[in-house]
């Protein structure tokens, strides 16, 4: 490797003399090519002989890897801060809330026909249709016929304390 640096210095010194510079550059190029092919042969030999340790040493040399062999003296304050920070995620969950059986109360939520009518009349007909494909114009024009039917449906769901699966499942419509 010392010869390599001698050639580099010779190349740098030959800037004033064109022939000296050309010779130094050619010698440097040849020496670099030989060093690369020699190194490639050594790595290939290690790989072919399944010598993992030598291959790992070569990789460490190429990447300038230096193992951190020093053990930290141990900053107790820093260790405690880290423990407190990460321990907050390991807090035991609170006792799971148990569902109390529903006691039938005298109060049940009911929807009035006038509320449904007001809601349907407030629909903006210029908006896009909903997932079922009913336009706002149809809802506004048929408010009197739909109000009674929808009121009965909503009140039935409230009295049964259930929501039908068709209302729970989303309908995904891709946008153009």
PDB file of N, CA and C in Angstrom, residues 23-121:
ATOM      1  N   UNK A  23       2.599   9.178 -16.930  1.00  0.00           N
ATOM      2  CA  UNK A  23       3.199   7.928 -16.436  1.00  0.00           C
ATOM      3  C   UNK A  23       2.734   7.643 -15.008  1.00  0.00           C
ATOM      4  N   UNK A  24       2.725   8.652 -14.158  1.00  0.00           N
ATOM      5  CA  UNK A  24       2.308   8.456 -12.765  1.00  0.00           C
ATOM      6  C   UNK A  24       0.841   8.051 -12.701  1.00  0.00           C
ATOM      7  N   UNK A  25       0.011   8.670 -13.543  1.00  0.00           N
ATOM      8  CA  UNK A  25      -1.411   8.330 -13.559  1.00  0.00           C
ATOM      9  C   UNK A  25      -1.624   6.904 -14.051  1.00  0.00           C
ATOM     10  N   UNK A  26      -0.905   6.478 -15.070  1.00  0.00           N
ATOM     11  CA  UNK A  26      -1.030   5.113 -15.592  1.00  0.00           C
ATOM     12  C   UNK A  26      -0.567   4.107 -14.545  1.00  0.00           C
ATOM     13  N   UNK A  27       0.548   4.387 -13.875  1.00  0.00           N
ATOM     14  CA  UNK A  27       1.044   3.482 -12.829  1.00  0.00           C
ATOM     15  C   UNK A  27       0.046   3.382 -11.672  1.00  0.00           C
ATOM     16  N   UNK A  28      -0.526   4.518 -11.288  1.00  0.00           N
ATOM     17  CA  UNK A  28      -1.510   4.528 -10.203  1.00  0.00           C
ATOM     18  C   UNK A  28      -2.744   3.721 -10.589  1.00  0.00           C
ATOM     19  N   UNK A  29      -3.186   3.872 -11.832  1.00  0.00           N
ATOM     20  CA  UNK A  29      -4.358   3.146 -12.314  1.00  0.00           C
ATOM     21  C   UNK A  29      -4.103   1.637 -12.302  1.00  0.00           C
ATOM     22  N   UNK A  30      -2.915   1.227 -12.775  1.00  0.00           N
ATOM     23  CA  UNK A  30      -2.573  -0.203 -12.801  1.00  0.00           C
ATOM     24  C   UNK A  30      -2.478  -0.774 -11.394  1.00  0.00           C
ATOM     25  N   UNK A  31      -1.822  -0.044 -10.505  1.00  0.00           N
ATOM     26  CA  UNK A  31      -1.674  -0.524  -9.132  1.00  0.00           C
ATOM     27  C   UNK A  31      -3.037  -0.625  -8.446  1.00  0.00           C
ATOM     28  N   UNK A  32      -3.935   0.333  -8.693  1.00  0.00           N
ATOM     29  CA  UNK A  32      -5.276   0.290  -8.108  1.00  0.00           C
ATOM     30  C   UNK A  32      -6.043  -0.908  -8.638  1.00  0.00           C
ATOM     31  N   UNK A  33      -5.953  -1.157  -9.950  1.00  0.00           N
ATOM     32  CA  UNK A  33      -6.639  -2.301 -10.550  1.00  0.00           C
ATOM     33  C   UNK A  33      -6.117  -3.614  -9.958  1.00  0.00           C
ATOM     34  N   UNK A  34      -4.797  -3.729  -9.790  1.00  0.00           N
ATOM     35  CA  UNK A  34      -4.214  -4.947  -9.219  1.00  0.00           C
ATOM     36  C   UNK A  34      -4.660  -5.143  -7.769  1.00  0.00           C
ATOM     37  N   UNK A  35      -4.694  -4.049  -6.993  1.00  0.00           N
ATOM     38  CA  UNK A  35      -5.103  -4.153  -5.587  1.00  0.00           C
ATOM     39  C   UNK A  35      -6.563  -4.579  -5.486  1.00  0.00           C
ATOM     40  N   UNK A  36      -7.415  -4.037  -6.361  1.00  0.00           N
ATOM     41  CA  UNK A  36      -8.827  -4.415  -6.341  1.00  0.00           C
ATOM     42  C   UNK A  36      -9.014  -5.878  -6.720  1.00  0.00           C
ATOM     43  N   UNK A  37      -8.309  -6.329  -7.750  1.00  0.00           N
ATOM     44  CA  UNK A  37      -8.469  -7.734  -8.156  1.00  0.00           C
ATOM     45  C   UNK A  37      -7.907  -8.672  -7.095  1.00  0.00           C
ATOM     46  N   UNK A  38      -6.812  -8.278  -6.428  1.00  0.00           N
ATOM     47  CA  UNK A  38      -6.260  -9.093  -5.343  1.00  0.00           C
ATOM     48  C   UNK A  38      -7.256  -9.198  -4.187  1.00  0.00           C
ATOM     49  N   UNK A  39      -7.860  -8.082  -3.846  1.00  0.00           N
ATOM     50  CA  UNK A  39      -8.840  -8.086  -2.755  1.00  0.00           C
ATOM     51  C   UNK A  39     -10.062  -8.916  -3.131  1.00  0.00           C
ATOM     52  N   UNK A  40     -10.509  -8.789  -4.399  1.00  0.00           N
ATOM     53  CA  UNK A  40     -11.651  -9.573  -4.866  1.00  0.00           C
ATOM     54  C   UNK A  40     -11.341 -11.065  -4.782  1.00  0.00           C
ATOM     55  N   UNK A  41     -10.119 -11.465  -5.179  1.00  0.00           N
ATOM     56  CA  UNK A  41      -9.736 -12.882  -5.092  1.00  0.00           C
ATOM     57  C   UNK A  41      -9.746 -13.375  -3.647  1.00  0.00           C
ATOM     58  N   UNK A  42      -9.251 -12.543  -2.734  1.00  0.00           N
ATOM     59  CA  UNK A  42      -9.242 -12.954  -1.325  1.00  0.00           C
ATOM     60  C   UNK A  42     -10.656 -13.147  -0.798  1.00  0.00           C
ATOM     61  N   UNK A  43     -11.559 -12.220  -1.103  1.00  0.00           N
ATOM     62  CA  UNK A  43     -12.950 -12.340  -0.640  1.00  0.00           C
ATOM     63  C   UNK A  43     -13.606 -13.565  -1.263  1.00  0.00           C
ATOM     64  N   UNK A  44     -13.378 -13.796  -2.561  1.00  0.00           N
ATOM     65  CA  UNK A  44     -13.954 -14.970  -3.216  1.00  0.00           C
ATOM     66  C   UNK A  44     -13.428 -16.253  -2.593  1.00  0.00           C
ATOM     67  N   UNK A  45     -12.142 -16.276  -2.243  1.00  0.00           N
ATOM     68  CA  UNK A  45     -11.583 -17.464  -1.580  1.00  0.00           C
ATOM     69  C   UNK A  45     -12.259 -17.703  -0.236  1.00  0.00           C
ATOM     70  N   UNK A  46     -12.501 -16.634   0.513  1.00  0.00           N
ATOM     71  CA  UNK A  46     -13.183 -16.787   1.802  1.00  0.00           C
ATOM     72  C   UNK A  46     -14.606 -17.293   1.602  1.00  0.00           C
ATOM     73  N   UNK A  47     -15.291 -16.754   0.595  1.00  0.00           N
ATOM     74  CA  UNK A  47     -16.661 -17.200   0.329  1.00  0.00           C
ATOM     75  C   UNK A  47     -16.693 -18.651  -0.141  1.00  0.00           C
ATOM     76  N   UNK A  48     -15.752 -19.014  -1.013  1.00  0.00           N
ATOM     77  CA  UNK A  48     -15.724 -20.391  -1.526  1.00  0.00           C
ATOM     78  C   UNK A  48     -15.367 -21.398  -0.444  1.00  0.00           C
ATOM     79  N   UNK A  49     -14.555 -20.988   0.517  1.00  0.00           N
ATOM     80  CA  UNK A  49     -14.169 -21.908   1.592  1.00  0.00           C
ATOM     81  C   UNK A  49     -15.149 -21.856   2.763  1.00  0.00           C
ATOM     82  N   UNK A  50     -16.235 -21.102   2.616  1.00  0.00           N
ATOM     83  CA  UNK A  50     -17.253 -20.955   3.663  1.00  0.00           C
ATOM     84  C   UNK A  50     -16.658 -20.465   4.979  1.00  0.00           C
ATOM     85  N   UNK A  51     -15.691 -19.590   4.894  1.00  0.00           N
ATOM     86  CA  UNK A  51     -15.061 -19.027   6.077  1.00  0.00           C
ATOM     87  C   UNK A  51     -15.820 -17.753   6.453  1.00  0.00           C
ATOM     88  N   UNK A  52     -16.842 -17.914   7.269  1.00  0.00           N
ATOM     89  CA  UNK A  52     -17.726 -16.799   7.610  1.00  0.00           C
ATOM     90  C   UNK A  52     -17.000 -15.700   8.369  1.00  0.00           C
ATOM     91  N   UNK A  53     -16.123 -16.093   9.251  1.00  0.00           N
ATOM     92  CA  UNK A  53     -15.440 -15.104  10.075  1.00  0.00           C
ATOM     93  C   UNK A  53     -14.597 -14.176   9.206  1.00  0.00           C
ATOM     94  N   UNK A  54     -13.858 -14.738   8.255  1.00  0.00           N
ATOM     95  CA  UNK A  54     -13.033 -13.920   7.372  1.00  0.00           C
ATOM     96  C   UNK A  54     -13.898 -13.025   6.479  1.00  0.00           C
ATOM     97  N   UNK A  55     -15.038 -13.560   6.024  1.00  0.00           N
ATOM     98  CA  UNK A  55     -15.940 -12.747   5.207  1.00  0.00           C
ATOM     99  C   UNK A  55     -16.461 -11.579   6.038  1.00  0.00           C
ATOM    100  N   UNK A  56     -16.843 -11.865   7.286  1.00  0.00           N
ATOM    101  CA  UNK A  56     -17.349 -10.802   8.152  1.00  0.00           C
ATOM    102  C   UNK A  56     -16.259  -9.762   8.422  1.00  0.00           C
ATOM    103  N   UNK A  57     -15.040 -10.212   8.599  1.00  0.00           N
ATOM    104  CA  UNK A  57     -13.936  -9.275   8.794  1.00  0.00           C
ATOM    105  C   UNK A  57     -13.755  -8.395   7.559  1.00  0.00           C
ATOM    106  N   UNK A  58     -13.903  -8.983   6.370  1.00  0.00           N
ATOM    107  CA  UNK A  58     -13.793  -8.209   5.135  1.00  0.00           C
ATOM    108  C   UNK A  58     -14.897  -7.176   5.018  1.00  0.00           C
ATOM    109  N   UNK A  59     -16.116  -7.565   5.380  1.00  0.00           N
ATOM    110  CA  UNK A  59     -17.238  -6.623   5.332  1.00  0.00           C
ATOM    111  C   UNK A  59     -17.009  -5.492   6.325  1.00  0.00           C
ATOM    112  N   UNK A  60     -16.527  -5.828   7.514  1.00  0.00           N
ATOM    113  CA  UNK A  60     -16.244  -4.791   8.508  1.00  0.00           C
ATOM    114  C   UNK A  60     -15.159  -3.839   8.006  1.00  0.00           C
ATOM    115  N   UNK A  61     -14.170  -4.388   7.323  1.00  0.00           N
ATOM    116  CA  UNK A  61     -13.100  -3.547   6.798  1.00  0.00           C
ATOM    117  C   UNK A  61     -13.628  -2.619   5.701  1.00  0.00           C
ATOM    118  N   UNK A  62     -14.475  -3.157   4.820  1.00  0.00           N
ATOM    119  CA  UNK A  62     -15.037  -2.347   3.729  1.00  0.00           C
ATOM    120  C   UNK A  62     -15.910  -1.216   4.253  1.00  0.00           C
ATOM    121  N   UNK A  63     -16.714  -1.509   5.259  1.00  0.00           N
ATOM    122  CA  UNK A  63     -17.658  -0.517   5.768  1.00  0.00           C
ATOM    123  C   UNK A  63     -17.086   0.314   6.907  1.00  0.00           C
ATOM    124  N   UNK A  64     -15.852   0.043   7.270  1.00  0.00           N
ATOM    125  CA  UNK A  64     -15.194   0.751   8.364  1.00  0.00           C
ATOM    126  C   UNK A  64     -15.987   0.593   9.661  1.00  0.00           C
ATOM    127  N   UNK A  65     -16.459  -0.627   9.895  1.00  0.00           N
ATOM    128  CA  UNK A  65     -17.263  -0.934  11.076  1.00  0.00           C
ATOM    129  C   UNK A  65     -16.356  -1.095  12.279  1.00  0.00           C
ATOM    130  N   UNK A  66     -16.704  -0.430  13.346  1.00  0.00           N
ATOM    131  CA  UNK A  66     -15.972  -0.571  14.605  1.00  0.00           C
ATOM    132  C   UNK A  66     -16.978  -0.958  15.671  1.00  0.00           C
ATOM    133  N   UNK A  67     -16.792  -2.112  16.254  1.00  0.00           N
ATOM    134  CA  UNK A  67     -17.705  -2.568  17.299  1.00  0.00           C
ATOM    135  C   UNK A  67     -17.529  -1.691  18.526  1.00  0.00           C
ATOM    136  N   UNK A  68     -18.632  -1.364  19.151  1.00  0.00           N
ATOM    137  CA  UNK A  68     -18.598  -0.561  20.361  1.00  0.00           C
ATOM    138  C   UNK A  68     -18.347  -1.515  21.526  1.00  0.00           C
ATOM    139  N   UNK A  69     -17.092  -1.676  21.877  1.00  0.00           N
ATOM    140  CA  UNK A  69     -16.720  -2.640  22.905  1.00  0.00           C
ATOM    141  C   UNK A  69     -16.777  -2.054  24.309  1.00  0.00           C
ATOM    142  N   UNK A  70     -16.820  -0.752  24.415  1.00  0.00           N
ATOM    143  CA  UNK A  70     -16.820  -0.172  25.753  1.00  0.00           C
ATOM    144  C   UNK A  70     -18.210  -0.295  26.360  1.00  0.00           C
ATOM    145  N   UNK A  71     -18.230  -0.728  27.581  1.00  0.00           N
ATOM    146  CA  UNK A  71     -19.496  -0.800  28.306  1.00  0.00           C
ATOM    147  C   UNK A  71     -19.661   0.519  29.041  1.00  0.00           C
ATOM    148  N   UNK A  72     -20.830   1.077  28.931  1.00  0.00           N
ATOM    149  CA  UNK A  72     -21.081   2.356  29.568  1.00  0.00           C
ATOM    150  C   UNK A  72     -20.964   2.183  31.072  1.00  0.00           C
ATOM    151  N   UNK A  73     -20.349   3.124  31.715  1.00  0.00           N
ATOM    152  CA  UNK A  73     -20.175   3.064  33.155  1.00  0.00           C
ATOM    153  C   UNK A  73     -21.505   2.965  33.874  1.00  0.00           C
ATOM    154  N   UNK A  74     -22.558   3.329  33.213  1.00  0.00           N
ATOM    155  CA  UNK A  74     -23.882   3.176  33.779  1.00  0.00           C
ATOM    156  C   UNK A  74     -24.347   4.444  34.446  1.00  0.00           C
ATOM    157  N   UNK A  75     -25.037   5.238  33.699  1.00  0.00           N
ATOM    158  CA  UNK A  75     -25.629   6.433  34.256  1.00  0.00           C
ATOM    159  C   UNK A  75     -26.948   6.008  34.887  1.00  0.00           C
ATOM    160  N   UNK A  76     -26.973   5.920  36.197  1.00  0.00           N
ATOM    161  CA  UNK A  76     -28.131   5.404  36.914  1.00  0.00           C
ATOM    162  C   UNK A  76     -29.348   6.294  36.695  1.00  0.00           C
ATOM    163  N   UNK A  77     -29.146   7.576  36.626  1.00  0.00           N
ATOM    164  CA  UNK A  77     -30.266   8.499  36.448  1.00  0.00           C
ATOM    165  C   UNK A  77     -30.902   8.289  35.077  1.00  0.00           C
ATOM    166  N   UNK A  78     -30.069   8.160  34.043  1.00  0.00           N
ATOM    167  CA  UNK A  78     -30.593   7.936  32.697  1.00  0.00           C
ATOM    168  C   UNK A  78     -31.339   6.611  32.625  1.00  0.00           C
ATOM    169  N   UNK A  79     -30.779   5.574  33.236  1.00  0.00           N
ATOM    170  CA  UNK A  79     -31.443   4.273  33.227  1.00  0.00           C
ATOM    171  C   UNK A  79     -32.800   4.346  33.917  1.00  0.00           C
ATOM    172  N   UNK A  80     -32.862   5.064  35.010  1.00  0.00           N
ATOM    173  CA  UNK A  80     -34.131   5.189  35.729  1.00  0.00           C
ATOM    174  C   UNK A  80     -35.156   5.979  34.913  1.00  0.00           C
ATOM    175  N   UNK A  81     -34.701   7.033  34.242  1.00  0.00           N
ATOM    176  CA  UNK A  81     -35.616   7.807  33.393  1.00  0.00           C
ATOM    177  C   UNK A  81     -36.175   6.949  32.263  1.00  0.00           C
ATOM    178  N   UNK A  82     -35.309   6.155  31.648  1.00  0.00           N
ATOM    179  CA  UNK A  82     -35.779   5.275  30.569  1.00  0.00           C
ATOM    180  C   UNK A  82     -36.757   4.236  31.098  1.00  0.00           C
ATOM    181  N   UNK A  83     -36.470   3.670  32.264  1.00  0.00           N
ATOM    182  CA  UNK A  83     -37.388   2.691  32.849  1.00  0.00           C
ATOM    183  C   UNK A  83     -38.751   3.307  33.124  1.00  0.00           C
ATOM    184  N   UNK A  84     -38.756   4.508  33.675  1.00  0.00           N
ATOM    185  CA  UNK A  84     -40.032   5.166  33.961  1.00  0.00           C
ATOM    186  C   UNK A  84     -40.794   5.485  32.681  1.00  0.00           C
ATOM    187  N   UNK A  85     -40.053   5.899  31.650  1.00  0.00           N
ATOM    188  CA  UNK A  85     -40.712   6.242  30.391  1.00  0.00           C
ATOM    189  C   UNK A  85     -41.376   5.021  29.770  1.00  0.00           C
ATOM    190  N   UNK A  86     -40.648   3.905  29.694  1.00  0.00           N
ATOM    191  CA  UNK A  86     -41.200   2.731  29.024  1.00  0.00           C
ATOM    192  C   UNK A  86     -42.134   1.938  29.922  1.00  0.00           C
ATOM    193  N   UNK A  87     -42.004   2.071  31.228  1.00  0.00           N
ATOM    194  CA  UNK A  87     -42.879   1.329  32.137  1.00  0.00           C
ATOM    195  C   UNK A  87     -44.299   1.864  32.109  1.00  0.00           C
ATOM    196  N   UNK A  88     -44.480   3.077  31.662  1.00  0.00           N
ATOM    197  CA  UNK A  88     -45.837   3.629  31.642  1.00  0.00           C
ATOM    198  C   UNK A  88     -46.734   2.886  30.669  1.00  0.00           C
ATOM    199  N   UNK A  89     -46.143   2.172  29.706  1.00  0.00           N
ATOM    200  CA  UNK A  89     -46.945   1.408  28.759  1.00  0.00           C
ATOM    201  C   UNK A  89     -47.373   0.065  29.334  1.00  0.00           C
ATOM    202  N   UNK A  90     -46.779  -0.326  30.452  1.00  0.00           N
ATOM    203  CA  UNK A  90     -47.065  -1.631  31.026  1.00  0.00           C
ATOM    204  C   UNK A  90     -48.012  -1.549  32.215  1.00  0.00           C
ATOM    205  N   UNK A  91     -48.714  -0.472  32.339  1.00  0.00           N
ATOM    206  CA  UNK A  91     -49.661  -0.312  33.435  1.00  0.00           C
ATOM    207  C   UNK A  91     -50.757  -1.345  33.269  1.00  0.00           C
ATOM    208  N   UNK A  92     -51.076  -2.010  34.359  1.00  0.00           N
ATOM    209  CA  UNK A  92     -52.106  -3.037  34.276  1.00  0.00           C
ATOM    210  C   UNK A  92     -53.451  -2.386  33.994  1.00  0.00           C
ATOM    211  N   UNK A  93     -54.232  -3.002  33.116  1.00  0.00           N
ATOM    212  CA  UNK A  93     -55.525  -2.396  32.779  1.00  0.00           C
ATOM    213  C   UNK A  93     -56.458  -2.409  33.978  1.00  0.00           C
ATOM    214  N   UNK A  94     -57.328  -1.432  34.009  1.00  0.00           N
ATOM    215  CA  UNK A  94     -58.321  -1.379  35.068  1.00  0.00           C
ATOM    216  C   UNK A  94     -59.240  -2.577  34.939  1.00  0.00           C
ATOM    217  N   UNK A  95     -59.918  -2.883  36.019  1.00  0.00           N
ATOM    218  CA  UNK A  95     -60.838  -4.011  35.965  1.00  0.00           C
ATOM    219  C   UNK A  95     -61.834  -3.786  34.847  1.00  0.00           C
ATOM    220  N   UNK A  96     -62.000  -4.826  34.070  1.00  0.00           N
ATOM    221  CA  UNK A  96     -62.909  -4.704  32.934  1.00  0.00           C
ATOM    222  C   UNK A  96     -64.311  -4.425  33.442  1.00  0.00           C
ATOM    223  N   UNK A  97     -64.914  -3.451  32.853  1.00  0.00           N
ATOM    224  CA  UNK A  97     -66.272  -3.099  33.258  1.00  0.00           C
ATOM    225  C   UNK A  97     -67.216  -4.192  32.794  1.00  0.00           C
ATOM    226  N   UNK A  98     -67.984  -4.671  33.717  1.00  0.00           N
ATOM    227  CA  UNK A  98     -68.949  -5.705  33.354  1.00  0.00           C
ATOM    228  C   UNK A  98     -70.251  -5.037  32.978  1.00  0.00           C
ATOM    229  N   UNK A  99     -70.872  -5.553  31.969  1.00  0.00           N
ATOM    230  CA  UNK A  99     -72.136  -4.994  31.524  1.00  0.00           C
ATOM    231  C   UNK A  99     -73.241  -5.433  32.468  1.00  0.00           C
ATOM    232  N   UNK A 100     -73.950  -4.474  32.954  1.00  0.00           N
ATOM    233  CA  UNK A 100     -75.088  -4.767  33.814  1.00  0.00           C
ATOM    234  C   UNK A 100     -76.277  -5.099  32.930  1.00  0.00           C
ATOM    235  N   UNK A 101     -77.039  -6.081  33.317  1.00  0.00           N
ATOM    236  CA  UNK A 101     -78.216  -6.375  32.500  1.00  0.00           C
ATOM    237  C   UNK A 101     -79.132  -5.160  32.477  1.00  0.00           C
ATOM    238  N   UNK A 102     -79.664  -4.896  31.311  1.00  0.00           N
ATOM    239  CA  UNK A 102     -80.527  -3.730  31.137  1.00  0.00           C
ATOM    240  C   UNK A 102     -81.838  -3.953  31.874  1.00  0.00           C
ATOM    241  N   UNK A 103     -82.141  -3.039  32.727  1.00  0.00           N
ATOM    242  CA  UNK A 103     -83.430  -3.081  33.395  1.00  0.00           C
ATOM    243  C   UNK A 103     -84.409  -2.287  32.549  1.00  0.00           C
ATOM    244  N   UNK A 104     -85.538  -2.857  32.314  1.00  0.00           N
ATOM    245  CA  UNK A 104     -86.515  -2.152  31.503  1.00  0.00           C
ATOM    246  C   UNK A 104     -87.011  -0.947  32.277  1.00  0.00           C
ATOM    247  N   UNK A 105     -86.838   0.172  31.681  1.00  0.00           N
ATOM    248  CA  UNK A 105     -87.316   1.385  32.327  1.00  0.00           C
ATOM    249  C   UNK A 105     -88.578   1.848  31.615  1.00  0.00           C
ATOM    250  N   UNK A 106     -89.223   2.738  32.266  1.00  0.00           N
ATOM    251  CA  UNK A 106     -90.456   3.241  31.677  1.00  0.00           C
ATOM    252  C   UNK A 106     -90.155   4.195  30.520  1.00  0.00           C
ATOM    253  N   UNK A 107     -88.900   4.667  30.444  1.00  0.00           N
ATOM    254  CA  UNK A 107     -88.546   5.618  29.404  1.00  0.00           C
ATOM    255  C   UNK A 107     -87.964   4.885  28.206  1.00  0.00           C
ATOM    256  N   UNK A 108     -88.548   5.037  27.072  1.00  0.00           N
ATOM    257  CA  UNK A 108     -87.986   4.538  25.820  1.00  0.00           C
ATOM    258  C   UNK A 108     -87.983   5.690  24.831  1.00  0.00           C
ATOM    259  N   UNK A 109     -86.924   5.754  24.094  1.00  0.00           N
ATOM    260  CA  UNK A 109     -86.782   6.826  23.121  1.00  0.00           C
ATOM    261  C   UNK A 109     -87.692   6.543  21.934  1.00  0.00           C
ATOM    262  N   UNK A 110     -88.502   7.467  21.600  1.00  0.00           N
ATOM    263  CA  UNK A 110     -89.384   7.315  20.441  1.00  0.00           C
ATOM    264  C   UNK A 110     -89.178   8.494  19.506  1.00  0.00           C
ATOM    265  N   UNK A 111     -89.396   8.218  18.261  1.00  0.00           N
ATOM    266  CA  UNK A 111     -89.257   9.238  17.235  1.00  0.00           C
ATOM    267  C   UNK A 111     -90.653   9.620  16.768  1.00  0.00           C
ATOM    268  N   UNK A 112     -90.889  10.892  16.656  1.00  0.00           N
ATOM    269  CA  UNK A 112     -92.199  11.385  16.217  1.00  0.00           C
ATOM    270  C   UNK A 112     -92.199  11.586  14.701  1.00  0.00           C
ATOM    271  N   UNK A 113     -93.382  11.481  14.129  1.00  0.00           N
ATOM    272  CA  UNK A 113     -93.545  11.630  12.690  1.00  0.00           C
ATOM    273  C   UNK A 113     -93.135  13.027  12.228  1.00  0.00           C
ATOM    274  N   UNK A 114     -93.415  14.037  13.028  1.00  0.00           N
ATOM    275  CA  UNK A 114     -93.056  15.405  12.644  1.00  0.00           C
ATOM    276  C   UNK A 114     -91.536  15.602  12.624  1.00  0.00           C
ATOM    277  N   UNK A 115     -90.801  14.892  13.521  1.00  0.00           N
ATOM    278  CA  UNK A 115     -89.338  14.983  13.531  1.00  0.00           C
ATOM    279  C   UNK A 115     -88.752  14.389  12.254  1.00  0.00           C
ATOM    280  N   UNK A 116     -89.300  13.237  11.855  1.00  0.00           N
ATOM    281  CA  UNK A 116     -88.822  12.600  10.628  1.00  0.00           C
ATOM    282  C   UNK A 116     -89.142  13.485   9.429  1.00  0.00           C
ATOM    283  N   UNK A 117     -90.331  14.058   9.413  1.00  0.00           N
ATOM    284  CA  UNK A 117     -90.737  14.928   8.306  1.00  0.00           C
ATOM    285  C   UNK A 117     -89.793  16.136   8.213  1.00  0.00           C
ATOM    286  N   UNK A 118     -89.500  16.767   9.342  1.00  0.00           N
ATOM    287  CA  UNK A 118     -88.596  17.931   9.340  1.00  0.00           C
ATOM    288  C   UNK A 118     -87.204  17.551   8.838  1.00  0.00           C
ATOM    289  N   UNK A 119     -86.726  16.373   9.255  1.00  0.00           N
ATOM    290  CA  UNK A 119     -85.403  15.914   8.830  1.00  0.00           C
ATOM    291  C   UNK A 119     -85.379  15.667   7.327  1.00  0.00           C
ATOM    292  N   UNK A 120     -86.425  15.032   6.809  1.00  0.00           N
ATOM    293  CA  UNK A 120     -86.473  14.757   5.373  1.00  0.00           C
ATOM    294  C   UNK A 120     -86.605  16.041   4.556  1.00  0.00           C
ATOM    295  N   UNK A 121     -87.327  17.011   5.076  1.00  0.00           N
ATOM    296  CA  UNK A 121     -87.474  18.279   4.355  1.00  0.00           C
ATOM    297  C   UNK A 121     -86.177  19.085   4.361  1.00  0.00           C
TER     298      UNK A 121
END
